PDB file of C-alpha atoms in Angstrom:
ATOM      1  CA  UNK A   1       0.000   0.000   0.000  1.00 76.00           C
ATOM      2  CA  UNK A   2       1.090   3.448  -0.691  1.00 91.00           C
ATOM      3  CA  UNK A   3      -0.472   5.993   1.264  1.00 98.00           C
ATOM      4  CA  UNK A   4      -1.925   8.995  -0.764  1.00 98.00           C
ATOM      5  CA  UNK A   5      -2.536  11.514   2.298  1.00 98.00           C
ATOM      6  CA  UNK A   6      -0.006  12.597   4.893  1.00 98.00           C
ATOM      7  CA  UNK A   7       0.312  15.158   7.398  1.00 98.00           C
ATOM      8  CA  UNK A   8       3.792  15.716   9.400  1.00 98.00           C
ATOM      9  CA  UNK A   9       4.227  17.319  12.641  1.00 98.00           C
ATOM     10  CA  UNK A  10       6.704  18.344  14.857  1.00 98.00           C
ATOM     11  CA  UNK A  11       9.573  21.266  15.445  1.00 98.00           C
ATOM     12  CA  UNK A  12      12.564  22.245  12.899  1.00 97.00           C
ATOM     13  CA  UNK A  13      13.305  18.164  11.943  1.00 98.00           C
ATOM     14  CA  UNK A  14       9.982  17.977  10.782  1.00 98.00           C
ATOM     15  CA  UNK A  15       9.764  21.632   9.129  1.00 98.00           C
ATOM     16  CA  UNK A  16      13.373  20.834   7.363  1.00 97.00           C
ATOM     17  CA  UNK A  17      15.525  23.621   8.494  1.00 97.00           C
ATOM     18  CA  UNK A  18      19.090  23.292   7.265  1.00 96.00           C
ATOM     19  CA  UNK A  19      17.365  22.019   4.051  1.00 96.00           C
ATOM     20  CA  UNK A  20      17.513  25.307   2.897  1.00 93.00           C
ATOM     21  CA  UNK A  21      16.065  26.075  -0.900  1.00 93.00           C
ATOM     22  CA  UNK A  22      17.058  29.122  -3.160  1.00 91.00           C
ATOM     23  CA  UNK A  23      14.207  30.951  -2.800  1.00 90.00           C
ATOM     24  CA  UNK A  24      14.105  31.040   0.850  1.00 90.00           C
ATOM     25  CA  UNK A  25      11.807  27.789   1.794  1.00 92.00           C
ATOM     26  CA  UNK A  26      12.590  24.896   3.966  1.00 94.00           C
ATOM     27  CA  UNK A  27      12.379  21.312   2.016  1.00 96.00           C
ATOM     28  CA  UNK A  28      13.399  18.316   4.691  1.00 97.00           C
ATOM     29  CA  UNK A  29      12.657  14.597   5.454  1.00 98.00           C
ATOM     30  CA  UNK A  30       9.008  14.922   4.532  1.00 98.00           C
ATOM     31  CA  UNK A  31       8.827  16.924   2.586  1.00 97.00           C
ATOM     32  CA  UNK A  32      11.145  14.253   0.523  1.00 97.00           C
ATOM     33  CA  UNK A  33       8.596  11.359   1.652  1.00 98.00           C
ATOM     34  CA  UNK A  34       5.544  13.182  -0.111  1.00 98.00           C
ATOM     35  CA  UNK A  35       7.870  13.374  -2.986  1.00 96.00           C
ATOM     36  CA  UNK A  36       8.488   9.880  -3.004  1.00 97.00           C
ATOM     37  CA  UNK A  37       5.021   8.902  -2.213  1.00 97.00           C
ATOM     38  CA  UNK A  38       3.875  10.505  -4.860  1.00 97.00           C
ATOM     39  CA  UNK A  39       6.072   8.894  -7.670  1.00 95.00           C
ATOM     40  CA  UNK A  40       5.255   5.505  -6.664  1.00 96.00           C
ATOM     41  CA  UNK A  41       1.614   5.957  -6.111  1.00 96.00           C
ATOM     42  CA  UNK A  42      -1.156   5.480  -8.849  1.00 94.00           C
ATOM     43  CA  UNK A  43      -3.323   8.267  -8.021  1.00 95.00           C
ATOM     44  CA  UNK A  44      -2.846  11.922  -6.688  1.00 97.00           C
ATOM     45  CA  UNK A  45      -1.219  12.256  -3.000  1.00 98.00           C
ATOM     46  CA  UNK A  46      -1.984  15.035  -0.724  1.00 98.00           C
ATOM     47  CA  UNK A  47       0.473  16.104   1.853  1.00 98.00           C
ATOM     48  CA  UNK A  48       0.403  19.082   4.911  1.00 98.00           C
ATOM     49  CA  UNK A  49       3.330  19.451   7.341  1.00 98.00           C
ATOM     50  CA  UNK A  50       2.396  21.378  10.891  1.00 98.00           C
ATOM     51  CA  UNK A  51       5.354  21.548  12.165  1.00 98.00           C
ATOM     52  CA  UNK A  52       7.239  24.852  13.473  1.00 97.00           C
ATOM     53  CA  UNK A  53      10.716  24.922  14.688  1.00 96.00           C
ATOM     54  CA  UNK A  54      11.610  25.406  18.644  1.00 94.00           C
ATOM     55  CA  UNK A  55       8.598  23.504  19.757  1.00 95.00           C
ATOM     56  CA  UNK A  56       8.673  21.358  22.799  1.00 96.00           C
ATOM     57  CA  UNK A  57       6.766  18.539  22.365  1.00 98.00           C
ATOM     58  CA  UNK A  58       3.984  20.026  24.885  1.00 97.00           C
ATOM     59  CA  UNK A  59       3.383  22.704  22.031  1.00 97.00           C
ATOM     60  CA  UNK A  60       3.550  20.105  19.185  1.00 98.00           C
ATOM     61  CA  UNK A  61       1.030  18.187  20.465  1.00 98.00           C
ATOM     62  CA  UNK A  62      -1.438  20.887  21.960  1.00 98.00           C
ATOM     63  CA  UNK A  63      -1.159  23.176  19.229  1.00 97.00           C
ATOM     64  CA  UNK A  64      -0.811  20.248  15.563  1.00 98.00           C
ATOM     65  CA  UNK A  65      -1.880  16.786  16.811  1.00 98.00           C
ATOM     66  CA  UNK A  66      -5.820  17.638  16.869  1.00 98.00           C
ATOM     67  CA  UNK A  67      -5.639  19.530  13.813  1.00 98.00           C
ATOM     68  CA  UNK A  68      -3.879  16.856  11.732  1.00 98.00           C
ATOM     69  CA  UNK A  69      -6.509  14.277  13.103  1.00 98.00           C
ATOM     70  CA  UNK A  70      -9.384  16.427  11.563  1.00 98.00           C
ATOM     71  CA  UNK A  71      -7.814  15.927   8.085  1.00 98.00           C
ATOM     72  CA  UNK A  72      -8.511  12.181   8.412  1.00 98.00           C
ATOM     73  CA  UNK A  73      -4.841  11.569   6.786  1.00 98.00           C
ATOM     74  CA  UNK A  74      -4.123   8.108   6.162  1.00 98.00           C
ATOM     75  CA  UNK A  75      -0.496   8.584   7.472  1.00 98.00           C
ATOM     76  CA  UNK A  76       0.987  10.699  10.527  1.00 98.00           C
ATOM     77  CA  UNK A  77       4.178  11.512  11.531  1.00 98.00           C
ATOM     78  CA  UNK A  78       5.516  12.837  15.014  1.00 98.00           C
ATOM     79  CA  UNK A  79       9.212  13.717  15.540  1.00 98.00           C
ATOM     80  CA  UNK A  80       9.027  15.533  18.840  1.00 97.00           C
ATOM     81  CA  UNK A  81      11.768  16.038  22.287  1.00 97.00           C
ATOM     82  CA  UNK A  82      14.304  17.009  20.494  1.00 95.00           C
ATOM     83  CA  UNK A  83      13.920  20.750  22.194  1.00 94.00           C
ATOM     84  CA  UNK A  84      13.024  18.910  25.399  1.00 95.00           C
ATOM     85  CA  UNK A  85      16.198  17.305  26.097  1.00 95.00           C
ATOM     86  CA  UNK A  86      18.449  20.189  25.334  1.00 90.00           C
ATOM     87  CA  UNK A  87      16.801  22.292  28.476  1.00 89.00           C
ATOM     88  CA  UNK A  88      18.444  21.883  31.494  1.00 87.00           C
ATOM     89  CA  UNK A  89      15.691  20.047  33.201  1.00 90.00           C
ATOM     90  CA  UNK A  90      13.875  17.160  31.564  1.00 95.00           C
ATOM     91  CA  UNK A  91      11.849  14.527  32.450  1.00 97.00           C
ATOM     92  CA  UNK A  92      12.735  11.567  29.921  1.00 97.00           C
ATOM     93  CA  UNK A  93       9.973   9.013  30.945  1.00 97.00           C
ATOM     94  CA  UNK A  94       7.358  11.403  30.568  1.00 97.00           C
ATOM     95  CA  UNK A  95       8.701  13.027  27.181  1.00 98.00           C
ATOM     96  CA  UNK A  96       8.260   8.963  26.229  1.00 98.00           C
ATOM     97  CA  UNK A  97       5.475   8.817  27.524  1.00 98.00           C
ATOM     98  CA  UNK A  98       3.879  11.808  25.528  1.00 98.00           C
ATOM     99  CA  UNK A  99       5.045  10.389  22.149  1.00 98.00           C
ATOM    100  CA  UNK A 100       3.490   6.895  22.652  1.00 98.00           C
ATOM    101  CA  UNK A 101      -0.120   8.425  23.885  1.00 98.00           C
ATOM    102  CA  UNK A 102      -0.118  10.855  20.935  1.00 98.00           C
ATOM    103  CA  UNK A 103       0.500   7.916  18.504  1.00 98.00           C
ATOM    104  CA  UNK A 104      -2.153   5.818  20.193  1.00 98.00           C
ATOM    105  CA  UNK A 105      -4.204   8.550  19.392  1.00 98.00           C
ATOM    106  CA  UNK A 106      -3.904   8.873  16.105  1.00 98.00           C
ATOM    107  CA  UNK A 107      -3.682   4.933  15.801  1.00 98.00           C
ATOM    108  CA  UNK A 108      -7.284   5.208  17.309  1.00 98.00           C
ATOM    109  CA  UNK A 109      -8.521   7.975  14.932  1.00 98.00           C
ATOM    110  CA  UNK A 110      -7.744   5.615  11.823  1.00 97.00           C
ATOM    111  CA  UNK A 111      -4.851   7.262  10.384  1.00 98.00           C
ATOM    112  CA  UNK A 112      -1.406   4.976  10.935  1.00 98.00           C
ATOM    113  CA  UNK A 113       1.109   6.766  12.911  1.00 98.00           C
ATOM    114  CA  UNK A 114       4.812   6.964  11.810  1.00 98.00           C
ATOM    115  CA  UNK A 115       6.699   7.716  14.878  1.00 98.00           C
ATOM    116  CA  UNK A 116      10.567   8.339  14.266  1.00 98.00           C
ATOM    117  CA  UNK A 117      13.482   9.564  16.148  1.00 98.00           C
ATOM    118  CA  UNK A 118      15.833  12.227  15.104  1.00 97.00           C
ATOM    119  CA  UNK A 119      19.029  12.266  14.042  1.00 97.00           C
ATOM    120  CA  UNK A 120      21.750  12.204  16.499  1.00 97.00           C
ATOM    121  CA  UNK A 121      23.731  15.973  15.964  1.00 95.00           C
ATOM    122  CA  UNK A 122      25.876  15.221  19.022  1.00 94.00           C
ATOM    123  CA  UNK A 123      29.400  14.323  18.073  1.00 92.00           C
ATOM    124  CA  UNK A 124      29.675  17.859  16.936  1.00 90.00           C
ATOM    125  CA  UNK A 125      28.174  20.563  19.273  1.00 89.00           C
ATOM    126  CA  UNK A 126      29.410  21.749  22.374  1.00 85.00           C
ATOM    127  CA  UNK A 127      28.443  19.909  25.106  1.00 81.00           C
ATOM    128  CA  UNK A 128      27.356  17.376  23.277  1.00 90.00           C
ATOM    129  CA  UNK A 129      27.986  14.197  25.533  1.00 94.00           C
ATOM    130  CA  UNK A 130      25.182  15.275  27.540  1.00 94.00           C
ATOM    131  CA  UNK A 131      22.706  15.517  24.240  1.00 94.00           C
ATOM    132  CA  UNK A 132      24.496  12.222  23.409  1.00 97.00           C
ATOM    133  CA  UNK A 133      23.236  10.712  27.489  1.00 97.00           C
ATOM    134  CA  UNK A 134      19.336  12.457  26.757  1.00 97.00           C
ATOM    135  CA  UNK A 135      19.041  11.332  23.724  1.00 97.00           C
ATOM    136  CA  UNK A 136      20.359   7.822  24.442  1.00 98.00           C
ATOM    137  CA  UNK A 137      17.714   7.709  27.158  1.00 98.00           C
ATOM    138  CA  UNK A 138      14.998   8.738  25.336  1.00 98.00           C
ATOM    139  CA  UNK A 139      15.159   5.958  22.506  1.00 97.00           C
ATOM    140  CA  UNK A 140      15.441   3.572  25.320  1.00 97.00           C
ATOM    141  CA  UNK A 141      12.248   4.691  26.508  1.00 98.00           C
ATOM    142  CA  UNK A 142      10.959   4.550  23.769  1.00 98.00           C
ATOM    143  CA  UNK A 143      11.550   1.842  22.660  1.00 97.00           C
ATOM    144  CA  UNK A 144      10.624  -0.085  25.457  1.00 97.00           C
ATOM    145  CA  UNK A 145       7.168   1.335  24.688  1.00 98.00           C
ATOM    146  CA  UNK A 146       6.902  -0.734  21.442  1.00 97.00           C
ATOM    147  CA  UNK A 147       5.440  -2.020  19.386  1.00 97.00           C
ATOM    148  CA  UNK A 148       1.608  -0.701  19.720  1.00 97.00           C
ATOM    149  CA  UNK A 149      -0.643  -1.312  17.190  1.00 97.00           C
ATOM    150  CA  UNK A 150      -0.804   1.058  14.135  1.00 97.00           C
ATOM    151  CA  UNK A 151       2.468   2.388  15.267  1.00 98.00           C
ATOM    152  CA  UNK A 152       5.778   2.521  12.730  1.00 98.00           C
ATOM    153  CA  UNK A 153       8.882   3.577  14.174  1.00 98.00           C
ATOM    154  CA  UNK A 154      11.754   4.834  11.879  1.00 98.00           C
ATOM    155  CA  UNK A 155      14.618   4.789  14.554  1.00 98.00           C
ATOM    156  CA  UNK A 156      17.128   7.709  13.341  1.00 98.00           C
ATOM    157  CA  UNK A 157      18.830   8.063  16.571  1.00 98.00           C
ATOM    158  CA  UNK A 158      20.121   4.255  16.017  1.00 97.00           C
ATOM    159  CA  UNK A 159      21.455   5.237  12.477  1.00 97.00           C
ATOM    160  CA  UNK A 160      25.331   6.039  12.822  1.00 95.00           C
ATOM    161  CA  UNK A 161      25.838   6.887   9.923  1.00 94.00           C
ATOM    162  CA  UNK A 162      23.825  10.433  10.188  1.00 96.00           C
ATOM    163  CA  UNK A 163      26.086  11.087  12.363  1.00 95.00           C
ATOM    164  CA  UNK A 164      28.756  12.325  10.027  1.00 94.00           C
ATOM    165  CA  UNK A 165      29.437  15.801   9.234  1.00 92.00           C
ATOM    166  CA  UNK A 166      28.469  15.974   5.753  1.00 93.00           C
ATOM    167  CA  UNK A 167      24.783  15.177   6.516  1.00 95.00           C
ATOM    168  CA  UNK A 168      24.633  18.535   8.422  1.00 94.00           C
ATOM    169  CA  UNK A 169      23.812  21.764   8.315  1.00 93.00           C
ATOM    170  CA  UNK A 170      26.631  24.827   8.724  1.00 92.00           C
ATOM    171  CA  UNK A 171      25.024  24.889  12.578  1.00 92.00           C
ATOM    172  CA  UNK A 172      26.147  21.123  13.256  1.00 92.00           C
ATOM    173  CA  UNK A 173      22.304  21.217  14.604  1.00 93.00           C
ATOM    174  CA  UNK A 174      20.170  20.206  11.915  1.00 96.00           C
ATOM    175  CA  UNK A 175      20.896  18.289   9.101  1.00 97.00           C
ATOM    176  CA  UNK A 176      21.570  19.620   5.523  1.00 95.00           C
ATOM    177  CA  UNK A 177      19.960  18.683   2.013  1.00 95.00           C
ATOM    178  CA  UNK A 178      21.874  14.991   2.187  1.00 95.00           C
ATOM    179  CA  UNK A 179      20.680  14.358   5.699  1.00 96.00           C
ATOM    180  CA  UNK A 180      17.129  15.026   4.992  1.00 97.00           C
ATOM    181  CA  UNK A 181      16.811  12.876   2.031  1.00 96.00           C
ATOM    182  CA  UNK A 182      19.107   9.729   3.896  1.00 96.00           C
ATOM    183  CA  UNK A 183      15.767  10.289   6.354  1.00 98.00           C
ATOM    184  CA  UNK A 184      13.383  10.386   3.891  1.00 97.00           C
ATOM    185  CA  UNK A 185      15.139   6.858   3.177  1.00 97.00           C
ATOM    186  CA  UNK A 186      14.927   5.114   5.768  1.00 97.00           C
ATOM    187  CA  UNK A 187      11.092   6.699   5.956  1.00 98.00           C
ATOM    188  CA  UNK A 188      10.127   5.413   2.473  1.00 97.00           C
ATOM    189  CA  UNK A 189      12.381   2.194   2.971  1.00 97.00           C
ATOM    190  CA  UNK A 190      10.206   1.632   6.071  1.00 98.00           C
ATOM    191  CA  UNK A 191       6.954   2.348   4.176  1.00 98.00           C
ATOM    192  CA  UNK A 192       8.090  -0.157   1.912  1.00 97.00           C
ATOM    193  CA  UNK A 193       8.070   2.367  -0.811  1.00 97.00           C
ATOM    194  CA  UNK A 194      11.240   2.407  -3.552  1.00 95.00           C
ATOM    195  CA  UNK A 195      13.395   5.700  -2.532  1.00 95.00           C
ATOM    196  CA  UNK A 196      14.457   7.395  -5.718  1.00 92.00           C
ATOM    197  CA  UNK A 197      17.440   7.091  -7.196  1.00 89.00           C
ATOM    198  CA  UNK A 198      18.220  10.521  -8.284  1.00 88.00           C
ATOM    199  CA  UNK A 199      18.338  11.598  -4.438  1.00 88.00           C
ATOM    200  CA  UNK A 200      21.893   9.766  -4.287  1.00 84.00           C
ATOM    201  CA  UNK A 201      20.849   8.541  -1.000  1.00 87.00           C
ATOM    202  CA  UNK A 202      22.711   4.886  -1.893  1.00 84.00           C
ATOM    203  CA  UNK A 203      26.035   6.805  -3.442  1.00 82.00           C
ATOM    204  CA  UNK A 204      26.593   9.485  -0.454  1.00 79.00           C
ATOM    205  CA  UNK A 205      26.457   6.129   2.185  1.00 81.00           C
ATOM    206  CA  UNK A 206      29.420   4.191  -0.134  1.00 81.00           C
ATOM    207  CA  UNK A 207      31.513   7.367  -0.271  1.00 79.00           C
ATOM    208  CA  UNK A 208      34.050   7.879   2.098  1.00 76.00           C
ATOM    209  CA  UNK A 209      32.958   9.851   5.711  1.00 75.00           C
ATOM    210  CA  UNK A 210      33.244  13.606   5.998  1.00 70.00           C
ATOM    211  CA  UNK A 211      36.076  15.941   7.511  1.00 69.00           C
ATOM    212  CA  UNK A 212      35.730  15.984  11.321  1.00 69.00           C
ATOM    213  CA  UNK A 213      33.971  18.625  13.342  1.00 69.00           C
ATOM    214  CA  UNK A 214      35.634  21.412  13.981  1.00 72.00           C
ATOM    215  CA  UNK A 215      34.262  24.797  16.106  1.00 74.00           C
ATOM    216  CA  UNK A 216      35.429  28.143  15.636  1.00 78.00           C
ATOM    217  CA  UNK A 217      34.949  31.389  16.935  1.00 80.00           C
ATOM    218  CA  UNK A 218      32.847  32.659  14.170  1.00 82.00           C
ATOM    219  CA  UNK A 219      30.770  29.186  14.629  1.00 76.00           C
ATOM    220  CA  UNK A 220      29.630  30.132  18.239  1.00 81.00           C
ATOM    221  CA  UNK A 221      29.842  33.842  17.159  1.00 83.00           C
ATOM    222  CA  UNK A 222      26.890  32.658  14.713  1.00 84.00           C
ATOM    223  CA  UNK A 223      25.030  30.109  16.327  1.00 82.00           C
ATOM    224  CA  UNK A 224      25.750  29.336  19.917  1.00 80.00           C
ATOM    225  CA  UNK A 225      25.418  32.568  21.254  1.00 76.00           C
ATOM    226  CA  UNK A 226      22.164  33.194  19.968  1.00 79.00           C
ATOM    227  CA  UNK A 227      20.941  30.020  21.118  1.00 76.00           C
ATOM    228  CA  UNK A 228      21.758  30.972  24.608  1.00 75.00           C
ATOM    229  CA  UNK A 229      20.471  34.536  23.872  1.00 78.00           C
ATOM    230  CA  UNK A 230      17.043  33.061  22.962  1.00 75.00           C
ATOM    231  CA  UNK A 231      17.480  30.850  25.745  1.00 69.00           C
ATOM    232  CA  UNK A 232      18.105  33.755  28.675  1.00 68.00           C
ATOM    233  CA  UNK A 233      14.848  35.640  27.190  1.00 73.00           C
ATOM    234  CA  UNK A 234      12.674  32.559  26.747  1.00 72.00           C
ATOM    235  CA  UNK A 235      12.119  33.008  23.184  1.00 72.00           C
ATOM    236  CA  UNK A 236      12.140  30.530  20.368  1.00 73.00           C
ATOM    237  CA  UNK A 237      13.173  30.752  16.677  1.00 77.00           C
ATOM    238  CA  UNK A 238       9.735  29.759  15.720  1.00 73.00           C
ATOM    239  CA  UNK A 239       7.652  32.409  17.365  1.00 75.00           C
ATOM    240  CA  UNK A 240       5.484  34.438  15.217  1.00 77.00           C
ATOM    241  CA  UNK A 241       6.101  31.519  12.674  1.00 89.00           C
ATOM    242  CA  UNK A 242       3.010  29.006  11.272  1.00 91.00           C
ATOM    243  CA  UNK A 243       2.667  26.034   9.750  1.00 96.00           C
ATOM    244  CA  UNK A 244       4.289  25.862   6.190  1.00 96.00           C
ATOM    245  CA  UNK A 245       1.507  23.489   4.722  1.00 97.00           C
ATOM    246  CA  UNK A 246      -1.070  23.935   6.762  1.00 98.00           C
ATOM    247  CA  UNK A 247      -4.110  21.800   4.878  1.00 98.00           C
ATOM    248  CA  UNK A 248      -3.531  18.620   2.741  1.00 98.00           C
ATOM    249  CA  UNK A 249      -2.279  19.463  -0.830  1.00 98.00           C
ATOM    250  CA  UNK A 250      -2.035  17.390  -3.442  1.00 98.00           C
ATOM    251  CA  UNK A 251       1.890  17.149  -4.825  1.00 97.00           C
ATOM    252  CA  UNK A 252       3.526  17.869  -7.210  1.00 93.00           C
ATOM    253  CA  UNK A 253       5.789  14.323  -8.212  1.00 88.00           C
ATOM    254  CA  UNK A 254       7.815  16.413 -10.831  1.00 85.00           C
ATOM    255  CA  UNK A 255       8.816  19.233  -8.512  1.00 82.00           C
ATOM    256  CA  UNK A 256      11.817  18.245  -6.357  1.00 80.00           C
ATOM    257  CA  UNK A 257      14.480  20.289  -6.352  1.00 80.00           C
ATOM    258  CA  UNK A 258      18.260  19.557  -7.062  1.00 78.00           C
ATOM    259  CA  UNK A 259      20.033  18.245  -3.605  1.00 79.00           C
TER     260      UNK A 259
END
């Protein structure tokens, strides 16, 4: 079965920052599996995506879960935690918790839920052994949650190879063009649905592994200081932002842009 409706949601994984198109819009992971979705299905797929970068999962799922039920989509996705873990407190059993009620939810509604992980980022921001310990924690969790009925989970954090620099973004926090299709990948591969060829997904995972990490002053001049900034005043790079696609659209299979 390929499914011809699907509505994402979630924070900046979901919303594909990093993935960064010329004229100023964010592509990503699923924005890639609509794309693929819609070359291997037979008729017309639609495809929304709710999500908005900086949410805690809290906000994902008061403000996009409901919403994306009332479309009746035949597939959901929910990335969320991500911003959770990177406070300084968290509560991991309840932020696994959270994830596996929501997908019960939509389960229940009809709709199958894909539930996936993010990729780990880690190995090259500062402080990043204690993302490394979170994040290790939370798949655990999770993953001692499953299986449910209904439920697919697309297990990112477990894929090593994402880790490597060339998947990411000039911020070392989000992954670039490559990264979001390798996703999209192991989405579609999940789904049981061919991943095109002319992503390279296959031919970036044979070639040899990126330069290592490296952090200079004009790196936390341009990104970790206004982290913390945003962190001191309590504001997030997604306020004042909305959902991308906010209503099921049908796509466009021809439309993909160059990686």
């Amino acid at each position: 079965m390929v499914f011809t409706s699907f509505i994402a949601i979630g924070d900046s994984f979901t919303e594909g920052v990093g993935d960064d198109l010329p004229d100023g819009r964010q592509r990503g992971w699923a924005d890639f599996v609509a794309l693929g979705l819609a070359q291997a299905a037979a008729e017309p797929v639609r495809y929304a995506n709710l999500a908005i970068r900086g949410r805690k999962l809290t906000p994902i799922l008061t403000e996009q879960l409901e919403p994306a039920i009332a479309q009746h989509p035949q597939l959901v996705s929910l990335n969320g935690g991500g911003n959770d873990i990177m406070r300084p407190r968290v509560t991991i059993d309840s932020v696994a918790h959270q994830l596996i009620d929501a997908a019960d939810r939509v389960a229940a509604s009809g709709s199958r839920m894909l539930l996936l992980s993010g990729a780990n980022p880690s190995r090259h921001l500062p402080m990043g052994g204690l993302l490394r310990k979170r994040g290790d924690e939370l798949a655990v969790a999770v993953r001692d949650l499953l299986p449910r009925d209904g439920v697919l989970f697309v297990d990112n954090w477990a894929d090593e190879s994402l880790e490597d620099l060339r998947y990411w973004s000039a911020d070392r926090l989000h992954l670039n063009a490559l990264g979001h299709a390798r996703v999209a990948g192991n989405v579609l591969t999940a789904l049981d649905v061919p991943v095109p060829a002319e992503w390279g997904v296959a031919e970036v995972e044979a070639a040899p592994a990126g330069a290592p990490s490296r952090r200079t002053a004009d790196y936390y001049r341009r990104y970790v200081l206004p982290w913390i900034g945003r962190r001191l005043t309590g504001r997030s790079s997604g306020d004042g932002r909305t959902a991308k696609i906010p209503e099921l659209t049908v796509v466009d299979p021809t439309s993909a842009q160059p990686l």
